[in-house]
Short mmCIF file of C-alpha atoms in Angstrom, two decimals:
data_model
loop_
_atom_site.label_atom_id
_atom_site.label_comp_id
_atom_site.label_asym_id
_atom_site.label_seq_id
_atom_site.Cartn_x
_atom_site.Cartn_y
_atom_site.Cartn_z
CA UNK A 1 -36.03 -15.12 17.98
CA UNK A 2 -34.19 -12.51 16.05
CA UNK A 3 -30.69 -11.46 17.29
CA UNK A 4 -28.46 -8.86 15.06
CA UNK A 5 -25.03 -10.46 14.88
CA UNK A 6 -21.78 -8.05 15.34
CA UNK A 7 -19.94 -8.02 12.17
CA UNK A 8 -16.79 -9.05 13.77
CA UNK A 9 -18.36 -12.72 15.23
CA UNK A 10 -20.06 -13.27 11.78
CA UNK A 11 -17.50 -15.95 10.71
CA UNK A 12 -18.05 -17.46 14.52
CA UNK A 13 -21.60 -17.76 13.95
CA UNK A 14 -21.00 -19.49 10.21
CA UNK A 15 -19.23 -22.19 11.65
CA UNK A 16 -21.75 -22.79 14.80
CA UNK A 17 -24.46 -23.08 12.31
CA UNK A 18 -22.44 -25.32 10.21
CA UNK A 19 -21.94 -23.49 7.05
CA UNK A 20 -19.89 -25.34 4.43
CA UNK A 21 -16.06 -23.86 5.11
CA UNK A 22 -16.02 -23.48 1.31
CA UNK A 23 -18.68 -20.68 1.73
CA UNK A 24 -17.53 -18.74 4.42
CA UNK A 25 -15.19 -16.65 2.38
CA UNK A 26 -18.23 -16.07 -0.11
CA UNK A 27 -20.59 -15.01 2.28
CA UNK A 28 -17.87 -12.44 3.83
CA UNK A 29 -17.86 -10.52 0.74
CA UNK A 30 -21.33 -9.96 1.15
CA UNK A 31 -21.58 -9.32 4.87
CA UNK A 32 -20.29 -5.34 5.10
CA UNK A 33 -21.31 -2.53 3.16
CA UNK A 34 -18.33 -0.48 2.40
CA UNK A 35 -18.96 3.15 1.66
CA UNK A 36 -16.11 4.63 -0.98
CA UNK A 37 -16.25 8.25 -2.32
CA UNK A 38 -14.64 8.97 -5.70
CA UNK A 39 -13.83 12.53 -6.52
CA UNK A 40 -14.42 14.61 -9.72
CA UNK A 41 -15.86 11.52 -11.97
CA UNK A 42 -16.82 13.16 -15.25
CA UNK A 43 -20.67 13.07 -15.63
CA UNK A 44 -20.91 10.21 -18.42
CA UNK A 45 -18.76 8.07 -16.35
CA UNK A 46 -20.90 8.79 -13.16
CA UNK A 47 -24.10 7.79 -15.10
CA UNK A 48 -22.36 4.61 -16.09
CA UNK A 49 -21.18 4.03 -12.55
CA UNK A 50 -24.42 4.45 -11.01
CA UNK A 51 -26.54 2.16 -13.40
CA UNK A 52 -23.46 -0.35 -12.85
CA UNK A 53 -23.92 -0.63 -9.39
CA UNK A 54 -27.62 -0.96 -9.06
CA UNK A 55 -27.42 -3.66 -11.61
CA UNK A 56 -25.09 -5.48 -9.19
CA UNK A 57 -27.49 -5.06 -6.27
CA UNK A 58 -25.28 -2.05 -4.77
CA UNK A 59 -25.82 1.75 -5.17
CA UNK A 60 -24.35 5.06 -6.15
CA UNK A 61 -25.01 8.72 -4.92
CA UNK A 62 -24.23 11.12 -7.37
CA UNK A 63 -24.88 14.80 -7.99
CA UNK A 64 -28.79 15.25 -9.08
CA UNK A 65 -28.00 17.02 -12.60
CA UNK A 66 -25.11 13.85 -13.62
CA UNK A 67 -28.52 12.47 -15.55
CA UNK A 68 -29.23 15.33 -17.64
CA UNK A 69 -25.55 16.46 -18.28
CA UNK A 70 -25.90 19.65 -16.81
CA UNK A 71 -22.71 19.18 -14.46
CA UNK A 72 -19.74 18.01 -15.99
CA UNK A 73 -18.09 16.17 -12.85
CA UNK A 74 -19.59 14.96 -9.87
CA UNK A 75 -18.24 12.96 -6.98
CA UNK A 76 -19.87 9.71 -5.98
CA UNK A 77 -20.54 7.93 -3.05
CA UNK A 78 -20.58 4.09 -3.65
CA UNK A 79 -22.29 1.74 -1.61
CA UNK A 80 -21.82 -2.27 -1.98
CA UNK A 81 -19.58 -5.19 -0.43
CA UNK A 82 -16.65 -6.61 -1.57
CA UNK A 83 -18.54 -8.80 -4.12
CA UNK A 84 -20.40 -5.70 -5.69
CA UNK A 85 -16.75 -4.12 -5.66
CA UNK A 86 -15.50 -7.04 -7.65
CA UNK A 87 -18.39 -6.93 -9.99
CA UNK A 88 -17.84 -3.25 -11.02
CA UNK A 89 -14.24 -3.70 -11.37
CA UNK A 90 -14.86 -6.48 -13.70
CA UNK A 91 -17.38 -4.69 -15.92
CA UNK A 92 -15.13 -1.34 -15.86
CA UNK A 93 -12.32 -3.43 -17.25
CA UNK A 94 -14.23 -3.58 -20.73
CA UNK A 95 -14.86 0.14 -20.79
CA UNK A 96 -11.69 1.86 -22.15
CA UNK A 97 -13.60 5.69 -22.05
CA UNK A 98 -14.46 8.36 -20.23
CA UNK A 99 -11.68 7.61 -17.50
CA UNK A 100 -13.50 4.05 -16.14
CA UNK A 101 -10.04 1.96 -16.57
CA UNK A 102 -8.39 4.60 -14.34
CA UNK A 103 -11.33 4.34 -11.81
CA UNK A 104 -11.14 0.66 -12.07
CA UNK A 105 -7.11 0.46 -11.49
CA UNK A 106 -8.02 3.00 -8.26
CA UNK A 107 -10.79 0.61 -7.00
CA UNK A 108 -8.05 -2.41 -7.62
CA UNK A 109 -5.37 -0.55 -5.61
CA UNK A 110 -7.66 0.25 -2.79
CA UNK A 111 -8.65 -3.50 -2.14
CA UNK A 112 -5.48 -5.13 -3.04
CA UNK A 113 -2.97 -2.78 -1.31
CA UNK A 114 -1.46 -4.03 1.74
CA UNK A 115 -0.44 -1.72 5.13
CA UNK A 116 3.05 -2.14 6.09
CA UNK A 117 3.44 -4.37 9.12
CA UNK A 118 6.57 -2.98 10.48
CA UNK A 119 8.74 -0.08 10.77
CA UNK A 120 12.55 -0.74 10.38
CA UNK A 121 15.07 1.96 11.25
CA UNK A 122 18.25 2.67 9.58
CA UNK A 123 20.17 0.41 12.43
CA UNK A 124 18.31 -2.43 11.65
CA UNK A 125 15.71 -2.13 14.64
CA UNK A 126 12.20 -3.12 14.50
CA UNK A 127 8.70 -2.21 15.80
CA UNK A 128 6.01 -4.40 14.58
CA UNK A 129 2.40 -2.84 13.92
CA UNK A 130 0.03 -5.70 14.83
CA UNK A 131 -1.17 -3.72 17.99
CA UNK A 132 -1.72 0.05 18.75
CA UNK A 133 1.63 1.10 19.77
CA UNK A 134 2.72 3.67 22.40
CA UNK A 135 5.13 6.53 21.59
CA UNK A 136 6.26 8.25 24.91
CA UNK A 137 7.07 11.79 24.81
CA UNK A 138 9.99 13.17 26.24
CA UNK A 139 10.66 17.16 25.78
CA UNK A 140 14.14 18.70 26.06
CA UNK A 141 12.43 22.06 26.27
CA UNK A 142 11.79 24.64 29.01
CA UNK A 143 8.28 25.47 27.57
CA UNK A 144 6.44 22.54 26.36
CA UNK A 145 2.58 23.12 26.77
CA UNK A 146 2.48 20.31 29.56
CA UNK A 147 5.17 20.97 32.27
CA UNK A 148 5.44 17.31 33.29
CA UNK A 149 7.16 16.28 29.98
CA UNK A 150 9.62 19.20 30.26
CA UNK A 151 13.27 17.88 30.89
CA UNK A 152 16.08 19.85 31.76
CA UNK A 153 19.08 17.64 31.36
CA UNK A 154 20.21 14.29 30.60
CA UNK A 155 19.99 12.70 33.43
CA UNK A 156 16.05 13.73 33.91
CA UNK A 157 15.82 12.49 29.96
CA UNK A 158 17.49 8.93 30.84
CA UNK A 159 15.26 8.67 34.02
CA UNK A 160 11.97 9.49 32.28
CA UNK A 161 13.05 7.08 29.39
CA UNK A 162 13.66 3.97 31.85
CA UNK A 163 10.34 4.51 33.28
CA UNK A 164 8.65 4.54 30.11
CA UNK A 165 10.10 1.65 28.86
CA UNK A 166 9.61 -0.16 32.17
CA UNK A 167 5.92 0.57 31.62
CA UNK A 168 5.82 -0.59 28.03
CA UNK A 169 6.55 2.42 25.65
CA UNK A 170 7.22 1.00 22.05
CA UNK A 171 8.93 4.45 20.88
CA UNK A 172 10.69 7.37 22.62
CA UNK A 173 10.04 10.69 21.00
CA UNK A 174 12.75 13.63 21.88
CA UNK A 175 12.03 16.92 21.03
CA UNK A 176 14.19 20.04 21.50
CA UNK A 177 11.76 22.57 20.05
CA UNK A 178 8.39 23.48 21.56
CA UNK A 179 5.50 23.39 18.56
CA UNK A 180 2.66 24.66 21.12
CA UNK A 181 0.38 27.27 19.86
CA UNK A 182 2.07 30.58 19.63
CA UNK A 183 5.28 29.25 20.14
CA UNK A 184 8.61 30.92 18.96
CA UNK A 185 11.31 28.45 17.78
CA UNK A 186 14.72 28.62 19.15
CA UNK A 187 17.51 28.24 16.27
CA UNK A 188 18.96 25.32 15.10
CA UNK A 189 22.17 25.45 17.23
CA UNK A 190 20.30 25.58 20.11
CA UNK A 191 17.70 22.61 19.18
CA UNK A 192 20.89 20.55 18.43
CA UNK A 193 22.13 21.08 21.89
CA UNK A 194 19.07 19.94 23.43
CA UNK A 195 18.47 16.65 21.27
CA UNK A 196 21.85 15.43 20.43
CA UNK A 197 23.16 14.61 24.02
CA UNK A 198 19.85 13.40 24.92
CA UNK A 199 19.65 10.57 21.90
CA UNK A 200 23.50 9.94 22.34
CA UNK A 201 22.93 8.78 26.11
CA UNK A 202 19.58 6.99 25.22
CA UNK A 203 21.48 5.17 22.63
CA UNK A 204 24.03 4.07 25.14
CA UNK A 205 22.29 3.52 28.05
CA UNK A 206 18.89 1.87 25.96
CA UNK A 207 20.70 0.20 22.94
CA UNK A 208 17.69 -1.68 21.91
CA UNK A 209 15.08 1.34 22.05
CA UNK A 210 13.30 2.43 19.05
CA UNK A 211 14.00 6.15 19.25
CA UNK A 212 12.17 9.11 17.34
CA UNK A 213 13.68 12.32 16.88
CA UNK A 214 10.51 15.42 16.96
CA UNK A 215 12.03 17.73 14.49
CA UNK A 216 11.13 19.70 11.13
CA UNK A 217 14.87 20.44 10.24
CA UNK A 218 16.94 18.52 8.07
CA UNK A 219 20.52 19.16 9.92
CA UNK A 220 18.94 17.96 13.43
CA UNK A 221 17.37 15.16 11.90
CA UNK A 222 20.76 13.73 10.23
CA UNK A 223 22.69 14.63 13.51
CA UNK A 224 20.00 12.67 15.39
CA UNK A 225 20.01 9.67 12.96
CA UNK A 226 24.07 9.65 12.75
CA UNK A 227 24.08 9.20 16.84
CA UNK A 228 21.31 6.43 16.84
CA UNK A 229 17.84 7.99 16.37
CA UNK A 230 15.31 5.18 14.31
CA UNK A 231 12.89 7.91 12.97
CA UNK A 232 12.02 11.20 11.88
CA UNK A 233 8.72 12.68 13.23
CA UNK A 234 7.66 16.01 11.44
CA UNK A 235 5.22 17.97 12.13
CA UNK A 236 5.50 20.32 9.07
CA UNK A 237 5.12 17.23 6.65
CA UNK A 238 8.56 18.77 5.32
CA UNK A 239 6.72 22.40 4.75
CA UNK A 240 9.22 24.13 6.81
CA UNK A 241 12.52 22.33 5.36
CA UNK A 242 12.25 20.41 2.44
CA UNK A 243 15.87 19.14 2.69
CA UNK A 244 14.52 16.62 5.36
CA UNK A 245 13.45 14.60 2.64
CA UNK A 246 17.04 14.06 1.50
CA UNK A 247 17.73 13.03 5.07
CA UNK A 248 15.10 10.52 5.00
CA UNK A 249 15.85 9.09 1.38
CA UNK A 250 19.33 8.79 2.18
CA UNK A 251 19.10 7.02 5.63
CA UNK A 252 15.83 5.12 4.47
CA UNK A 253 14.37 6.50 8.22
CA UNK A 254 10.71 5.75 8.92
CA UNK A 255 9.03 9.21 8.68
CA UNK A 256 6.29 10.73 10.22
CA UNK A 257 4.36 13.24 7.85
CA UNK A 258 2.13 15.40 9.75
CA UNK A 259 -0.63 17.84 8.39
CA UNK A 260 -0.53 21.47 9.43
CA UNK A 261 -1.92 24.46 8.66
CA UNK A 262 0.07 27.55 9.26
CA UNK A 263 3.20 27.51 11.53
CA UNK A 264 2.93 26.79 15.45
CA UNK A 265 3.00 30.40 15.81
CA UNK A 266 0.21 31.49 14.03
CA UNK A 267 -1.37 28.18 13.26
CA UNK A 268 -4.47 28.71 15.87
CA UNK A 269 -5.37 32.17 14.70
CA UNK A 270 -8.52 31.36 12.64
CA UNK A 271 -8.11 28.18 11.02
CA UNK A 272 -10.86 27.22 8.68
CA UNK A 273 -11.90 24.12 6.81
CA UNK A 274 -14.79 23.33 4.33
CA UNK A 275 -14.47 19.94 4.64
CA UNK A 276 -11.41 18.83 7.07
CA UNK A 277 -10.99 15.07 6.15
CA UNK A 278 -10.97 15.85 2.41
CA UNK A 279 -8.61 18.82 2.41
CA UNK A 280 -6.35 16.66 5.03
CA UNK A 281 -6.40 13.36 2.36
CA UNK A 282 -5.79 15.67 -0.46
CA UNK A 283 -2.52 17.13 1.47
CA UNK A 284 -1.36 13.79 2.27
CA UNK A 285 -1.74 12.62 -1.40
CA UNK A 286 0.11 15.60 -2.51
CA UNK A 287 2.82 15.00 0.03
CA UNK A 288 3.24 11.43 -0.52
CA UNK A 289 3.86 11.68 -3.94
CA UNK A 290 6.48 14.94 -3.47
CA UNK A 291 8.57 12.79 -0.84
CA UNK A 292 8.50 9.79 -3.51
CA UNK A 293 9.55 12.24 -6.21
CA UNK A 294 12.73 13.16 -3.91
CA UNK A 295 13.36 9.54 -3.33
CA UNK A 296 11.88 8.73 0.02
CA UNK A 297 10.06 5.53 -0.06
CA UNK A 298 6.64 5.89 0.58
CA UNK A 299 6.52 2.39 2.65
CA UNK A 300 8.44 4.29 5.12
CA UNK A 301 5.97 6.99 5.70
CA UNK A 302 3.41 7.17 9.05
CA UNK A 303 0.55 9.90 8.41
CA UNK A 304 -0.48 11.83 11.52
CA UNK A 305 -3.51 14.31 10.98
CA UNK A 306 -2.07 16.80 13.29
CA UNK A 307 -4.56 16.83 16.14
CA UNK A 308 -4.48 20.56 17.48
CA UNK A 309 -1.99 21.72 14.79
CA UNK A 310 -4.12 24.55 12.78
CA UNK A 311 -7.33 23.03 13.62
CA UNK A 312 -10.72 24.43 15.52
CA UNK A 313 -12.09 22.41 18.17
CA UNK A 314 -14.93 20.79 15.84
CA UNK A 315 -12.08 19.72 13.60
CA UNK A 316 -10.36 18.13 16.10
CA UNK A 317 -13.47 15.92 16.93
CA UNK A 318 -14.46 15.40 13.55
CA UNK A 319 -10.93 13.89 12.86
CA UNK A 320 -11.21 11.56 15.46
CA UNK A 321 -14.44 10.34 14.46
CA UNK A 322 -13.40 9.56 10.84
CA UNK A 323 -10.02 8.22 11.75
CA UNK A 324 -11.23 4.92 9.76
CA UNK A 325 -11.19 6.87 6.53
CA UNK A 326 -7.54 7.85 6.68
CA UNK A 327 -6.83 4.37 6.90
CA UNK A 328 -7.87 4.10 3.22
CA UNK A 329 -4.29 5.60 2.45
CA UNK A 330 -3.01 2.33 3.55
CA UNK A 331 -0.40 3.86 5.63
CA UNK A 332 0.24 3.69 9.28
CA UNK A 333 -1.61 6.34 11.43
CA UNK A 334 -0.33 8.32 14.29
CA UNK A 335 -2.59 10.07 16.49
CA UNK A 336 -1.17 12.51 19.01
CA UNK A 337 -4.04 13.84 21.44
CA UNK A 338 -2.43 13.57 24.59
CA UNK A 339 -3.77 16.05 27.11
CA UNK A 340 -4.38 18.71 24.32
CA UNK A 341 -6.55 21.63 24.75
CA UNK A 342 -9.71 20.14 23.05
CA UNK A 343 -9.82 17.47 25.60
CA UNK A 344 -9.71 20.30 27.82
CA UNK A 345 -12.45 22.27 26.24
CA UNK A 346 -14.77 19.09 26.16
CA UNK A 347 -14.57 18.63 30.32
CA UNK A 348 -15.11 22.44 31.01
CA UNK A 349 -11.90 23.91 30.27
CA UNK A 350 -9.43 22.11 32.52
CA UNK A 351 -6.07 22.60 32.50
CA UNK A 352 -3.65 20.05 31.11
CA UNK A 353 -2.47 18.36 34.51
CA UNK A 354 -6.42 17.41 34.56
CA UNK A 355 -6.91 15.72 31.18
CA UNK A 356 -5.66 12.28 31.57
CA UNK A 357 -9.04 10.50 31.46
CA UNK A 358 -10.03 12.32 28.34
CA UNK A 359 -6.65 11.58 26.98
CA UNK A 360 -7.50 7.53 27.63
CA UNK A 361 -11.06 7.98 26.08
CA UNK A 362 -9.34 8.99 23.06
CA UNK A 363 -6.90 6.34 23.33
CA UNK A 364 -9.59 3.67 23.23
CA UNK A 365 -11.18 5.17 20.73
CA UNK A 366 -7.88 5.15 18.72
CA UNK A 367 -7.43 1.14 19.35
CA UNK A 368 -10.60 0.42 18.04
CA UNK A 369 -10.44 2.47 14.94
CA UNK A 370 -7.04 0.45 14.41
CA UNK A 371 -4.78 3.57 15.06
CA UNK A 372 -1.20 2.16 14.51
CA UNK A 373 0.55 4.66 16.82
CA UNK A 374 -0.69 6.77 19.64
CA UNK A 375 1.76 9.63 20.91
CA UNK A 376 1.01 10.37 24.78
CA UNK A 377 2.86 11.84 27.91
CA UNK A 378 1.62 9.06 30.58
CA UNK A 379 2.72 5.52 29.26
CA UNK A 380 1.52 3.25 31.75
CA UNK A 381 -2.13 4.51 31.88
CA UNK A 382 -2.30 4.30 28.15
CA UNK A 383 -0.33 1.31 28.05
CA UNK A 384 -3.15 -0.49 30.63
CA UNK A 385 -5.99 0.89 28.58
CA UNK A 386 -4.54 -0.62 25.24
CA UNK A 387 -3.71 -3.77 26.55
CA UNK A 388 -7.46 -4.52 28.27
CA UNK A 389 -8.80 -3.45 24.71
CA UNK A 390 -6.54 -6.20 23.05
CA UNK A 391 -7.81 -8.59 25.21
CA UNK A 392 -11.33 -7.73 24.00
CA UNK A 393 -10.04 -7.72 20.36
CA UNK A 394 -8.07 -11.06 20.62
CA UNK A 395 -11.57 -12.51 21.92
CA UNK A 396 -13.27 -11.48 19.02
CA UNK A 397 -11.17 -12.35 16.54
CA UNK A 398 -10.26 -15.49 18.21
CA UNK A 399 -11.13 -19.16 16.37
CA UNK A 400 -14.83 -20.56 17.26
CA UNK A 401 -13.56 -23.24 19.37
CA UNK A 402 -11.49 -21.06 21.68
CA UNK A 403 -14.40 -18.66 21.76
CA UNK A 404 -16.93 -21.63 22.79
#
């Protein structure tokens, strides 16, 4: 009899077999192929890496003309276990040429850097990132794409917040400016009139709630944080108002950096990508460095690939299918998919009111892929999906004795 074992259960199976405890970590380094991509490697270095990986028992895919030097640079796809990569780093450490030491440093950072485990607000409030968190959407706008999320008064905001907190929301996201496709922005004064009273009332009524302000304007972010908000959620990745970086740097507030192509008014007018994941990744690398140069703590940054913001239908699906790749950046990942148009298209051009089941399917997938925060309209239903999945994952990660 032969049985293929689920990767997450290998440690339990080794314990059942009776493997020596000191050997378990050695075997775990051999159990899982980790495909890594290196970009723009000079052809001599690409040849060396290819040969070294083969010698170690791994492999590397390079451009077909690397071997004869007919291309100056090549991307590389590495195929190896943790053990193979440890061997490669050891070999590269003795090669101070062709940029190989820099590649070794990048590999070390990839394997050794730890993702942050909690978000701390300027006020000292905390949320822990040990499970997928639910961010509940509260829009103080008359024109958000999903009518049920629109709140016309402070009283409606408080009622919605109370319901979401009872249903298990970890974060409340308050926005006063619609960013649906084709929307026109209101002026900053109007946005503040909508958002600031709502945040003041929320902070007074729910002193322990973790509140996010959904804005790309520095002035609104500053006022919101002064009045008790804990986090800034910027759909523009500081492209619309770079001064927001000064606010984040000064207050040390957690900051959601989202990818967008264009503006809400024009972002869905024929967006195009040759490689959507690579382009988003390059955008994040550039933006994280620029934010750090402005004094923003990189450990305060959460990344959002911007589902539906300057993306085609197929782009949204590819991003979701490749979420694990974005986790290579070692930053918390936020996904805002709730009731969006790509769900409606998939399910037969249905309206936002009928997109709950599709939303829950994506939520389940996000949980299994290790997404840190999901931004949704329907807290109770999404929270229940996550709770069920966490129960299954706890079984997968429990000790061998607990599993028996």
